[in-house]
Short mmCIF file of C-alpha atoms in Angstrom, two decimals:
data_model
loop_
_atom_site.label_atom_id
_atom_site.label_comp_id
_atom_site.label_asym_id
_atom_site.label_seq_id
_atom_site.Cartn_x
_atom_site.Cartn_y
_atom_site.Cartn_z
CA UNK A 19 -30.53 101.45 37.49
CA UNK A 20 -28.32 101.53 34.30
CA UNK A 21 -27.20 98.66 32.55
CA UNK A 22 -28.67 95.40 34.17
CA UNK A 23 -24.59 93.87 33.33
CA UNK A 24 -22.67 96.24 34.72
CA UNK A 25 -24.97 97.32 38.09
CA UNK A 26 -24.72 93.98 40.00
CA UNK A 27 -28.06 93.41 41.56
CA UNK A 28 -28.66 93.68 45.80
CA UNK A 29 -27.75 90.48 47.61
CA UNK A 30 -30.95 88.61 48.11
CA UNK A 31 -32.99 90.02 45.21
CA UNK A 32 -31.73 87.79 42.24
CA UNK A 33 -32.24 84.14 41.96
CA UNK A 34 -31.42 82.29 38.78
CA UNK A 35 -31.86 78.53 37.89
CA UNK A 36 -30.01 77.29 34.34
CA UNK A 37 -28.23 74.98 32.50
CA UNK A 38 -25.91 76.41 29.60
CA UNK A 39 -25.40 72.99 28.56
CA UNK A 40 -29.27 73.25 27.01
CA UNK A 41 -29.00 76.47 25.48
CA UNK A 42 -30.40 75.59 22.19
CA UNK A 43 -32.88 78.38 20.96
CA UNK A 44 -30.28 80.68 19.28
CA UNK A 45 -33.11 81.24 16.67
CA UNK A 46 -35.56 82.53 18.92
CA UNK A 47 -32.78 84.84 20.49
CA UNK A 48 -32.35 82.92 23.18
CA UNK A 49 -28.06 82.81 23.35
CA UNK A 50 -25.79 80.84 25.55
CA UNK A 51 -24.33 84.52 26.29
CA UNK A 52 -27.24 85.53 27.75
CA UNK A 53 -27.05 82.63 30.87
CA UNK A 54 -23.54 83.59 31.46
CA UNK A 55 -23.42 87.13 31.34
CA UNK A 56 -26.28 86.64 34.01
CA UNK A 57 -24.34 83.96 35.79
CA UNK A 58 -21.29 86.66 35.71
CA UNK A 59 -23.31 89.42 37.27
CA UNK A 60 -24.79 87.04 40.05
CA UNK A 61 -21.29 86.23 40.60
CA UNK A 62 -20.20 90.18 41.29
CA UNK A 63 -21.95 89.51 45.01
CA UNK A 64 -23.56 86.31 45.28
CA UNK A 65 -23.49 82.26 45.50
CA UNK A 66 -23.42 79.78 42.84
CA UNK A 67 -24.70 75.96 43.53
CA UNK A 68 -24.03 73.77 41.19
CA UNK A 69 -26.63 70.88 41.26
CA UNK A 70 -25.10 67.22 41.14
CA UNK A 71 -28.01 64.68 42.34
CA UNK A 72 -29.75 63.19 39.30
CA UNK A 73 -33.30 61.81 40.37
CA UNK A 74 -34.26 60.87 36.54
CA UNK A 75 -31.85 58.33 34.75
CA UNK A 76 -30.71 54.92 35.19
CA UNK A 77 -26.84 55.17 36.39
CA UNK A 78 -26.09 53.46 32.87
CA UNK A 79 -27.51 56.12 31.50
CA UNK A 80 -26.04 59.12 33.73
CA UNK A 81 -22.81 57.49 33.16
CA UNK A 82 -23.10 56.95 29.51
CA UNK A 83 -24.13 60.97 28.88
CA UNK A 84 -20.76 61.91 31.78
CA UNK A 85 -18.88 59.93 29.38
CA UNK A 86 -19.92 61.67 26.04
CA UNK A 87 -20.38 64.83 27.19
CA UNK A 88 -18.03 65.11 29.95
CA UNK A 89 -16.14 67.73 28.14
CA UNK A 90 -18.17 70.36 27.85
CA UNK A 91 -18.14 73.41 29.10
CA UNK A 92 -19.61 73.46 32.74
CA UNK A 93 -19.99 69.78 32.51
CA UNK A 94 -20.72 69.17 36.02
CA UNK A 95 -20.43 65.28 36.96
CA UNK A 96 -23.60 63.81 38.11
CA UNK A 97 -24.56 60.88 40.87
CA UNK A 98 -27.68 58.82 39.85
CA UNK A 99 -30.15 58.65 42.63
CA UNK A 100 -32.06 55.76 41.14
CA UNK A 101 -30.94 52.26 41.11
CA UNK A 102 -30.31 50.42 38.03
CA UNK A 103 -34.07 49.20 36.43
CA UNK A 104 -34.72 45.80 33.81
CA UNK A 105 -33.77 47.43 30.41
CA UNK A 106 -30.19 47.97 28.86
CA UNK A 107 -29.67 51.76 29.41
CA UNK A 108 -28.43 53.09 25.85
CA UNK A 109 -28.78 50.86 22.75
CA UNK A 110 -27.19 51.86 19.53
CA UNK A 111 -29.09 50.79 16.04
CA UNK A 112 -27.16 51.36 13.29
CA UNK A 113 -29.51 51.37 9.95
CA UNK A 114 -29.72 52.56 6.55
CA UNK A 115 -30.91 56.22 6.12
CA UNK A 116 -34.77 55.15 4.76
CA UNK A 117 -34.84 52.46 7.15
CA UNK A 118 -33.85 54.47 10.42
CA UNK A 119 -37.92 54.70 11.66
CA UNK A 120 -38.37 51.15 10.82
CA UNK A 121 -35.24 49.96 12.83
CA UNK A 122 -36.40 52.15 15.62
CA UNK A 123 -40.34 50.69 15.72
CA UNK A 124 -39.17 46.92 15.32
CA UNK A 125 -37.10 47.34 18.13
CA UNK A 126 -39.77 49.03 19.95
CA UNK A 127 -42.44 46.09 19.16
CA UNK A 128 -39.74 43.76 20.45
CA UNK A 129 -39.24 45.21 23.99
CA UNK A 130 -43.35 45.23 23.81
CA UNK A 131 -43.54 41.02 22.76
CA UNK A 132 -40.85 40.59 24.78
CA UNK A 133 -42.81 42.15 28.11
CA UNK A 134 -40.15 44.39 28.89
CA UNK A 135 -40.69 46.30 32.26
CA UNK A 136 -39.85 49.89 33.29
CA UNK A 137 -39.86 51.34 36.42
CA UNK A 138 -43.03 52.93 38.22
CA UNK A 139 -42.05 55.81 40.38
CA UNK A 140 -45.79 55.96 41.82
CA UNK A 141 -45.96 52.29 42.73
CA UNK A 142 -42.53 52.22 43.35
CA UNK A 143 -41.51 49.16 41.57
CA UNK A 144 -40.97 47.36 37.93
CA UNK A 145 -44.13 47.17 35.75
CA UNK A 146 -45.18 45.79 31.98
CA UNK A 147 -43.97 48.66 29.32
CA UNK A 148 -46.54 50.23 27.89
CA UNK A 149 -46.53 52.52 24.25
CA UNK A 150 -47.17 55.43 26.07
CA UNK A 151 -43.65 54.86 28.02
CA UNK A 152 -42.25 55.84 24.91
CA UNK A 153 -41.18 59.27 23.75
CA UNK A 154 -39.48 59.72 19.86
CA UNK A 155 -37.20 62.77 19.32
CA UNK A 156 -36.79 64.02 15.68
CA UNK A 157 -34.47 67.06 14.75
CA UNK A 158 -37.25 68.73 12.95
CA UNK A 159 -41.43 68.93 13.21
CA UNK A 160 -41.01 68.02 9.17
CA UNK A 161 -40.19 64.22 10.16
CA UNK A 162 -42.65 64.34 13.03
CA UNK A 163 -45.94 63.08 10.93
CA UNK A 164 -44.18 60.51 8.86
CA UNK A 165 -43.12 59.19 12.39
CA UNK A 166 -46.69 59.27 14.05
CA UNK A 167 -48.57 57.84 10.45
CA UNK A 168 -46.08 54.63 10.43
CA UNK A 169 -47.14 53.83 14.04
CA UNK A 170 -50.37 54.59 13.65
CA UNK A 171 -49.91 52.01 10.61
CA UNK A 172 -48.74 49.16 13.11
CA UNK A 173 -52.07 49.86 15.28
CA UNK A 174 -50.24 51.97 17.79
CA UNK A 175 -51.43 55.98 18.85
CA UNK A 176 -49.34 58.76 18.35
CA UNK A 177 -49.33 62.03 19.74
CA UNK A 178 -46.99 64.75 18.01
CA UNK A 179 -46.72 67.04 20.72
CA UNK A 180 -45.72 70.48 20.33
CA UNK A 181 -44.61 72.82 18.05
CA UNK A 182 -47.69 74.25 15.73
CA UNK A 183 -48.38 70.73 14.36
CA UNK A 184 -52.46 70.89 14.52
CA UNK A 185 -52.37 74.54 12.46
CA UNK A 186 -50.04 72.48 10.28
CA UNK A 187 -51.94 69.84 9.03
CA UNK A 188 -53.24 69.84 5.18
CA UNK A 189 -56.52 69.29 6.47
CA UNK A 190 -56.99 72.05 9.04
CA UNK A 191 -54.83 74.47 6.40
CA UNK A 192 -57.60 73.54 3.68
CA UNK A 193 -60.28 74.21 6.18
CA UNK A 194 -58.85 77.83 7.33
CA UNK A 195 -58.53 79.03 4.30
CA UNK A 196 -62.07 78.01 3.34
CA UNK A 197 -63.18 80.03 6.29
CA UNK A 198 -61.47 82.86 5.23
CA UNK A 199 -62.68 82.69 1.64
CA UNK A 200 -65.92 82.50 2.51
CA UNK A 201 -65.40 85.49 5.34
CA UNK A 202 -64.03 87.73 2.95
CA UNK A 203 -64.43 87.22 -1.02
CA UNK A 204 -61.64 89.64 -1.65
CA UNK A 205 -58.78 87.25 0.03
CA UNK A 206 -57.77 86.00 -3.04
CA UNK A 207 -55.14 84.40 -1.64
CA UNK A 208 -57.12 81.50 0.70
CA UNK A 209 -59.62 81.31 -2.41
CA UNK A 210 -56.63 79.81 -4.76
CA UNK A 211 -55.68 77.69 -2.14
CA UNK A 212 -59.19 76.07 -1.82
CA UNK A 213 -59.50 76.17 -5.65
CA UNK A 214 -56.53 74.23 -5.92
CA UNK A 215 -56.39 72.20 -2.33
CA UNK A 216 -59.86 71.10 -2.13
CA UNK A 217 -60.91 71.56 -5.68
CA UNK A 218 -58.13 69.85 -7.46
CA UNK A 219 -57.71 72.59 -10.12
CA UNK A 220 -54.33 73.30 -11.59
CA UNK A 221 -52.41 76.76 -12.17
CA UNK A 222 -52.70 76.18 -15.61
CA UNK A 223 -56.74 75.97 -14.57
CA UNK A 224 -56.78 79.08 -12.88
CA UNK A 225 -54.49 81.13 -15.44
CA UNK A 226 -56.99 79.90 -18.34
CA UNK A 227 -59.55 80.93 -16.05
CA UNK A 228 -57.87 84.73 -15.48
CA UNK A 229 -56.94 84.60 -19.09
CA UNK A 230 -60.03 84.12 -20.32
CA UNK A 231 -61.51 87.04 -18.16
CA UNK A 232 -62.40 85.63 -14.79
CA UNK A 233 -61.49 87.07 -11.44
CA UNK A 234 -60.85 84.93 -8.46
CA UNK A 235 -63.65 86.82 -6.71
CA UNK A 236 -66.74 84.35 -6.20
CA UNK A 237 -68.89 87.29 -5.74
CA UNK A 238 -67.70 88.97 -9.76
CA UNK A 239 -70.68 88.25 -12.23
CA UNK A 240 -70.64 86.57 -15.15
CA UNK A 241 -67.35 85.10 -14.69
CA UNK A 242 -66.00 82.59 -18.11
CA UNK A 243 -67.35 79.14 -18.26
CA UNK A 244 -64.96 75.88 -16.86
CA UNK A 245 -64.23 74.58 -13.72
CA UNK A 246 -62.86 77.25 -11.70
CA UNK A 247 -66.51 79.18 -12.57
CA UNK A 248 -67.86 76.23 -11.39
CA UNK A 249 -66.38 75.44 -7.79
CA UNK A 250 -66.23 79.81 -7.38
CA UNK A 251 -69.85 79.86 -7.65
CA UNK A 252 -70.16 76.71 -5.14
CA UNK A 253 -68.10 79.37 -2.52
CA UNK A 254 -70.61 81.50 -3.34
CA UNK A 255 -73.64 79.53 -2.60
CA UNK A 256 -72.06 78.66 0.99
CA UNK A 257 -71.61 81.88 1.90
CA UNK A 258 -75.06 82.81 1.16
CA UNK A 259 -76.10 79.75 2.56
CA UNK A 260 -74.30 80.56 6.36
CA UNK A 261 -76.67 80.89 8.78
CA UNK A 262 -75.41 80.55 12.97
CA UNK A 263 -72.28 78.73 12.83
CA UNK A 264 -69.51 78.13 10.26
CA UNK A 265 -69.64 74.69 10.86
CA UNK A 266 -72.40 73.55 8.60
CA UNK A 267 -70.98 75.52 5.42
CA UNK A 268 -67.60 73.85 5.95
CA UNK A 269 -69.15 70.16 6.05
CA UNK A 270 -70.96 71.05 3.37
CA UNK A 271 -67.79 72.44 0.84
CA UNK A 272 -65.68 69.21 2.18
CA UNK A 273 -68.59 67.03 1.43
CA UNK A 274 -69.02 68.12 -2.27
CA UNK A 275 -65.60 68.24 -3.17
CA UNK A 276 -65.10 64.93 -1.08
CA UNK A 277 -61.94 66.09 0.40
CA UNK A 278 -62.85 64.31 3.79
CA UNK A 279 -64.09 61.52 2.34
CA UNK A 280 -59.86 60.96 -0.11
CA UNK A 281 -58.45 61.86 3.72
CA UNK A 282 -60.31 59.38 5.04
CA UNK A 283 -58.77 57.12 2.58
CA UNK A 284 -55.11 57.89 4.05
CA UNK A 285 -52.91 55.61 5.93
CA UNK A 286 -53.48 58.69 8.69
CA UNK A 287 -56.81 58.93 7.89
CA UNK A 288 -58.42 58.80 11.34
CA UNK A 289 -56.01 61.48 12.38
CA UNK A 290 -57.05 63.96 10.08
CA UNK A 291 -60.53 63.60 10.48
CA UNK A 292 -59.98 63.67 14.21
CA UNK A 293 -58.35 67.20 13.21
CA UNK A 294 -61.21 68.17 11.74
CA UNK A 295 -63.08 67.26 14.51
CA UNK A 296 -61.10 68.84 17.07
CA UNK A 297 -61.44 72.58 14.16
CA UNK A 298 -65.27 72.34 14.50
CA UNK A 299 -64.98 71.65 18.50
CA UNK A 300 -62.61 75.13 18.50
CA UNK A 301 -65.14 76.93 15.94
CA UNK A 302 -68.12 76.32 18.31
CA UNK A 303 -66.71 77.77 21.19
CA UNK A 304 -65.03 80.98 19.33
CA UNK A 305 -69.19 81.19 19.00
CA UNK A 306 -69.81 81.15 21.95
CA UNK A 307 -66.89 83.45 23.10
CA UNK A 308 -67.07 86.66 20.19
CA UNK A 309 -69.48 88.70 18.75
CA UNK A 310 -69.18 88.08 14.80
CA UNK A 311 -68.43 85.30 12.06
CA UNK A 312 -65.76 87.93 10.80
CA UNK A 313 -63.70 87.88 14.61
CA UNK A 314 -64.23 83.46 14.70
CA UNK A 315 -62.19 83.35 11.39
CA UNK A 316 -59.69 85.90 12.55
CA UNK A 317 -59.27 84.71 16.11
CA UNK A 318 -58.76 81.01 14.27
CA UNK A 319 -56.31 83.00 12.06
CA UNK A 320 -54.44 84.36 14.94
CA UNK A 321 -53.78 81.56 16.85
CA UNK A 322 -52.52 79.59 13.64
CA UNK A 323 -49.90 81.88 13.28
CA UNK A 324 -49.12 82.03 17.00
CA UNK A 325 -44.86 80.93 17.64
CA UNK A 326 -45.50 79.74 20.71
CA UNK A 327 -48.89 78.07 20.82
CA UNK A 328 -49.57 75.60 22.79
CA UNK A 329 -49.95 71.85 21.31
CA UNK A 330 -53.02 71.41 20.31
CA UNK A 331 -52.61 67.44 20.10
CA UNK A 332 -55.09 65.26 17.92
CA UNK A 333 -54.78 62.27 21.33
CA UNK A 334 -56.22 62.67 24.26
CA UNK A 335 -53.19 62.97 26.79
CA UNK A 336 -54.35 59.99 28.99
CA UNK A 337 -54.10 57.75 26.16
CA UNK A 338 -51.55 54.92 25.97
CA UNK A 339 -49.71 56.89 22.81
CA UNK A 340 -46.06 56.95 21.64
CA UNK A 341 -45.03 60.56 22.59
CA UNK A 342 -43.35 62.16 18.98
CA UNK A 343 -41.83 65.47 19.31
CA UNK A 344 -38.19 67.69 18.28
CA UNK A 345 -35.31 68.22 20.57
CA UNK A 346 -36.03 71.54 20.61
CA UNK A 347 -39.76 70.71 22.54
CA UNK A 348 -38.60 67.96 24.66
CA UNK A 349 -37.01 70.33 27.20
CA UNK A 350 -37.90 69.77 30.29
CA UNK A 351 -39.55 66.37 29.37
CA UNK A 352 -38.97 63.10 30.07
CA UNK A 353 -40.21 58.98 29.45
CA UNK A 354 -38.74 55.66 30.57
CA UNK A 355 -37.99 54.92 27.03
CA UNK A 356 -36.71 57.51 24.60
CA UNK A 357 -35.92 57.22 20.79
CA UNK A 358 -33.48 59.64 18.98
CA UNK A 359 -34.07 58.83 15.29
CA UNK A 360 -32.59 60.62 12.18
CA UNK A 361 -30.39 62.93 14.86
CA UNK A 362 -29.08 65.44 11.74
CA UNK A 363 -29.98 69.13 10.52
CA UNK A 364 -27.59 71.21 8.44
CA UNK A 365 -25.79 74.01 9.15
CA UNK A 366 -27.26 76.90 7.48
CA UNK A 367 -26.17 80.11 6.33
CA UNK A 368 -27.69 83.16 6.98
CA UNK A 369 -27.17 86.86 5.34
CA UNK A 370 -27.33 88.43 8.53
CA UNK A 371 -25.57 87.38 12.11
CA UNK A 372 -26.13 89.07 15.06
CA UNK A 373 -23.25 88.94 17.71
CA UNK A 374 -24.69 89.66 21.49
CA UNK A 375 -21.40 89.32 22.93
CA UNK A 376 -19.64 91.69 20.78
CA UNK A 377 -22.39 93.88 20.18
CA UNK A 378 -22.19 94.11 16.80
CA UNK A 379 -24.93 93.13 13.09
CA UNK A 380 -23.56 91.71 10.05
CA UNK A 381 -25.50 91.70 6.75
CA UNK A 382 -24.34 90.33 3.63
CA UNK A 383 -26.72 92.02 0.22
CA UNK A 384 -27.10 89.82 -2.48
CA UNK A 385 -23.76 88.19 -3.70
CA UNK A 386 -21.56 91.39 -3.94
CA UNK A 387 -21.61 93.74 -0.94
CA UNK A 388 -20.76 92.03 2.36
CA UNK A 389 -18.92 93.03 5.09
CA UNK A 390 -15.16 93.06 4.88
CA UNK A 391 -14.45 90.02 7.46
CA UNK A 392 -17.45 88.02 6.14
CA UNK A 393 -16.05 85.00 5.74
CA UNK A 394 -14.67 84.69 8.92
CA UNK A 395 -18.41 86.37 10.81
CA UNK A 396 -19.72 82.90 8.86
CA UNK A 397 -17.00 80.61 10.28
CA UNK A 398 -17.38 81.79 13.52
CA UNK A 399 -21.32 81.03 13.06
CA UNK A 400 -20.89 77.73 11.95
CA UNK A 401 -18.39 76.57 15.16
CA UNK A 402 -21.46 78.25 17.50
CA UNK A 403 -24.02 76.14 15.14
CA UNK A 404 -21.94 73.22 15.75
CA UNK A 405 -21.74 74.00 19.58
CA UNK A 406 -25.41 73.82 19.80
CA UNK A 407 -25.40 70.90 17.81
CA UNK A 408 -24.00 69.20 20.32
CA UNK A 409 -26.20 71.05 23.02
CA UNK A 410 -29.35 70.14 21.47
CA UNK A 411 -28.14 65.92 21.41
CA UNK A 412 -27.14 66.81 25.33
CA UNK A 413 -30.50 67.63 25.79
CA UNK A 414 -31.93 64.65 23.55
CA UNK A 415 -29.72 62.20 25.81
CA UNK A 416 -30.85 63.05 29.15
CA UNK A 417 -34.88 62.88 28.64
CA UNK A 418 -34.59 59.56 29.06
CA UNK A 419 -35.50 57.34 32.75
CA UNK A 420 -34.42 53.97 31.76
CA UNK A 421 -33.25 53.32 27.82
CA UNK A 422 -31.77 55.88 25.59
CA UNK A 423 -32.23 54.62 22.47
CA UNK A 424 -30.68 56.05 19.14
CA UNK A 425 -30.77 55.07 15.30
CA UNK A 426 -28.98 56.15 12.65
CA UNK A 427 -27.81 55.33 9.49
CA UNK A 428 -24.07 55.85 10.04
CA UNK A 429 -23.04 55.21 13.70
CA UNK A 430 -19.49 56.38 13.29
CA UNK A 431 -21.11 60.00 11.84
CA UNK A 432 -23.55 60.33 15.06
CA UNK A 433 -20.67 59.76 17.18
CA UNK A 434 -18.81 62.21 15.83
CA UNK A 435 -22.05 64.62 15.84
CA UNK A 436 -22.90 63.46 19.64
CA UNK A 437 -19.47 63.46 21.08
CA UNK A 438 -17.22 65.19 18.54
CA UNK A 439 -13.48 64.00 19.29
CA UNK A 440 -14.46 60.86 21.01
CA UNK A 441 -13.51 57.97 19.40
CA UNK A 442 -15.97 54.71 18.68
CA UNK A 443 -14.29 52.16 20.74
CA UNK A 444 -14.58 55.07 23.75
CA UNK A 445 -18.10 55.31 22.72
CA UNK A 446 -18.79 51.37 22.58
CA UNK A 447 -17.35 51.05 26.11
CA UNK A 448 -19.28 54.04 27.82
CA UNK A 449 -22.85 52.31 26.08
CA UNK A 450 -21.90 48.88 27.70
#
């Protein structure tokens, strides 16, 4: 009873398994602090292991991250279990900013010509690489589609695994707010999207529109002649027109505005209709599942704006795709070959920092009343941004089995960003 850090627990009724080392969630809460305080109160009456055997990478590999990272705190040296395999364990790619993904796929397609082999743990032995082997890291899901469109490009399947990418997608945006215009002619809101989105009308159309009279209800009568009376009253006539399913309405509204059809067109094309697919698959069986039209479009709604949803991938997971996903997802994953590409994100500021250790909330209002020690509150945030920086590339470099792979357009600024004091020569000699 009482506070969890001061009672230490029985002996026998805690167990805890972590790694500080891949703390990087500070913006869902999650803080380094909160390992060790637990770590400390374990340690009141308890046993701590430490866990030294590593049964995923290459010893080039192990030795390469012992090297780099070696320094941090509760760095624990580890002993690779696994012999060496056929590939070079870390290769560095140095390449122009714009020209990092293209580096990163040519050298991909060269270890494919090439027949490059990677180990097989269920056979046991060395076999013929294959594009599903291969598993991209980007720092942010904003890179992640540009990534999976330019191999999709070269002929090769992508799946951008986690994060909320399907809910993301233009497409499957468009389409969910169509079902929500046509669910509820008051939401205003998803009816300018669709105006605009699948409609192509401007602002400037719309605020002639309002100007001149008009509403964006589709239900208002006699709303001013143009275009946006036009595609409102086309809203109207598929809502009136919905009969068992929201499917056929929806095909019907991206059939005369031809969205699908300038999608299609796309260099991700398939994708996108495959996303669209994969929307009318999930709106049949919300059919099934609820009672109304109204609770399909809300339980849509709801999962759309679910944090920690699931992937909802556009690939089916047994396909030979390239695996594309952020640091932040690839926790607890791992692929023979992985691919750190474009390994930045900058620091940002914040007018509010919460510090669990001390206890304590700092907000800053506007650009005149802050706290007096401000400016050291945002220091100390940046050197704890910069700590889990360095976390989050810890985390990037061991997901890897045989090659670590990483690309960027200044080698001597990742260095410094991956091991932050070491010097390049160091570096050169750990990688070889």
């Amino acid at each position: 009873t009482g506070d969890w850090l001061v009672a230490a627990a029985r002996p026998g009724h805690v167990f805890a398994v972590g790694d500080p080392k891949q703390s990087i969630y500070r913006f869902r809460r999650a803080d380094v602090t909160v390992w060790e305080d637990l770590s400390d109160l374990v340690a009141k009456d308890g046993r701590a292991d430490e866990l030294t055997q590593n049964f995923r990478s290459v010893p080039g590999v192990v030795d390469w991250v012992a090297h780099v990272f070696g320094d941090m705190d509760g760095f624990t040296p580890q002993v690779a279990w696994r012999r060496p395999a056929a590939l070079d364990p870390v290769v560095w790619i140095e390449s122009d900013r714009d020209a990092q993904l293209d580096h990163a796929l040519r050298h991909l397609r060269g270890l494919m010509d090439e027949g490059a082999q990677v180990f097989d743990r269920e056979r046991g032995a060395l076999r013929a690489m294959r594009w599903g082997d291969v598993m991209i890291l980007v720092p942010r899901w904003t890179f992640a589609p540009a990534v999976a469109s330019m191999l999709e490009r070269m002929g090769v399947e992508a799946v951008v695994g986690g994060g909320r990418t399907f809910f993301e997608g233009d497409e499957v945006r468009l389409a969910l707010s169509a079902l929500r215009a046509l669910d509820e002619p008051a939401d205003t809101e998803a009816t300018a999207h669709v105006l605009m989105g699948l409609f192509g009308l401007t602002l400037e159309d719309l605020a002639r529109h309002t100007a001149a009279g008009g509403g964006l209800r589709y239900t208002t009568p006699e709303q001013p002649g143009g275009p946006a009376r036009d595609a409102l009253e086309t809203l109207r006539d598929l809502r009136v027109s919905r009969v068992d399913s929201w499917v056929p309405p929806l095909d019907r509204l991206l059939a005369e505005t031809r969205a699908a059809a300038v999608w299609a067109l796309l260099a991700d094309g398939h994708g996108r209709l495959a996303n669209l697919d994969k929307l009318r698959a999930m709106i049949r069986e919300l059919e099934r599942e609820t009672r109304s039209p109204s609770q399909v479009v809300a339980e849509l709604v709801a999962l759309a704006k679910k944090k920690d949803e699931d992937d909802l991938t556009r690939a089916d997971p047994e396909s030979d795709a390239v695996h594309v996903t952020t640091f932040f997802s690839a926790k607890g994953l791992e692929a023979p070959v992985v691919v750190v590409v474009d390994a930045e994100r900058q620091l940002r500021e914040s007018p509010t920092y919460v510090s669990r250790r001390e206890g304590t909330i700092a907000v800053k209002v506007g650009a005149a009343f802050a706290p007096p020690s401000w400016d050291a509150i945002v220091e100390r945030d940046k050197a704890e941004q910069q700590a889990e920086r360095r976390r989050w590339m810890y985390v990037a470099a061991t997901r890897a089995r045989d090659q670590l792979v990483f690309v960027h357009h200044d080698e001597a600024n990742l260095l410094e960003l991956v091991a932050r004091g070491v010097d390049r020569d160091a570096i050169t000699r750990g990688a070889s």
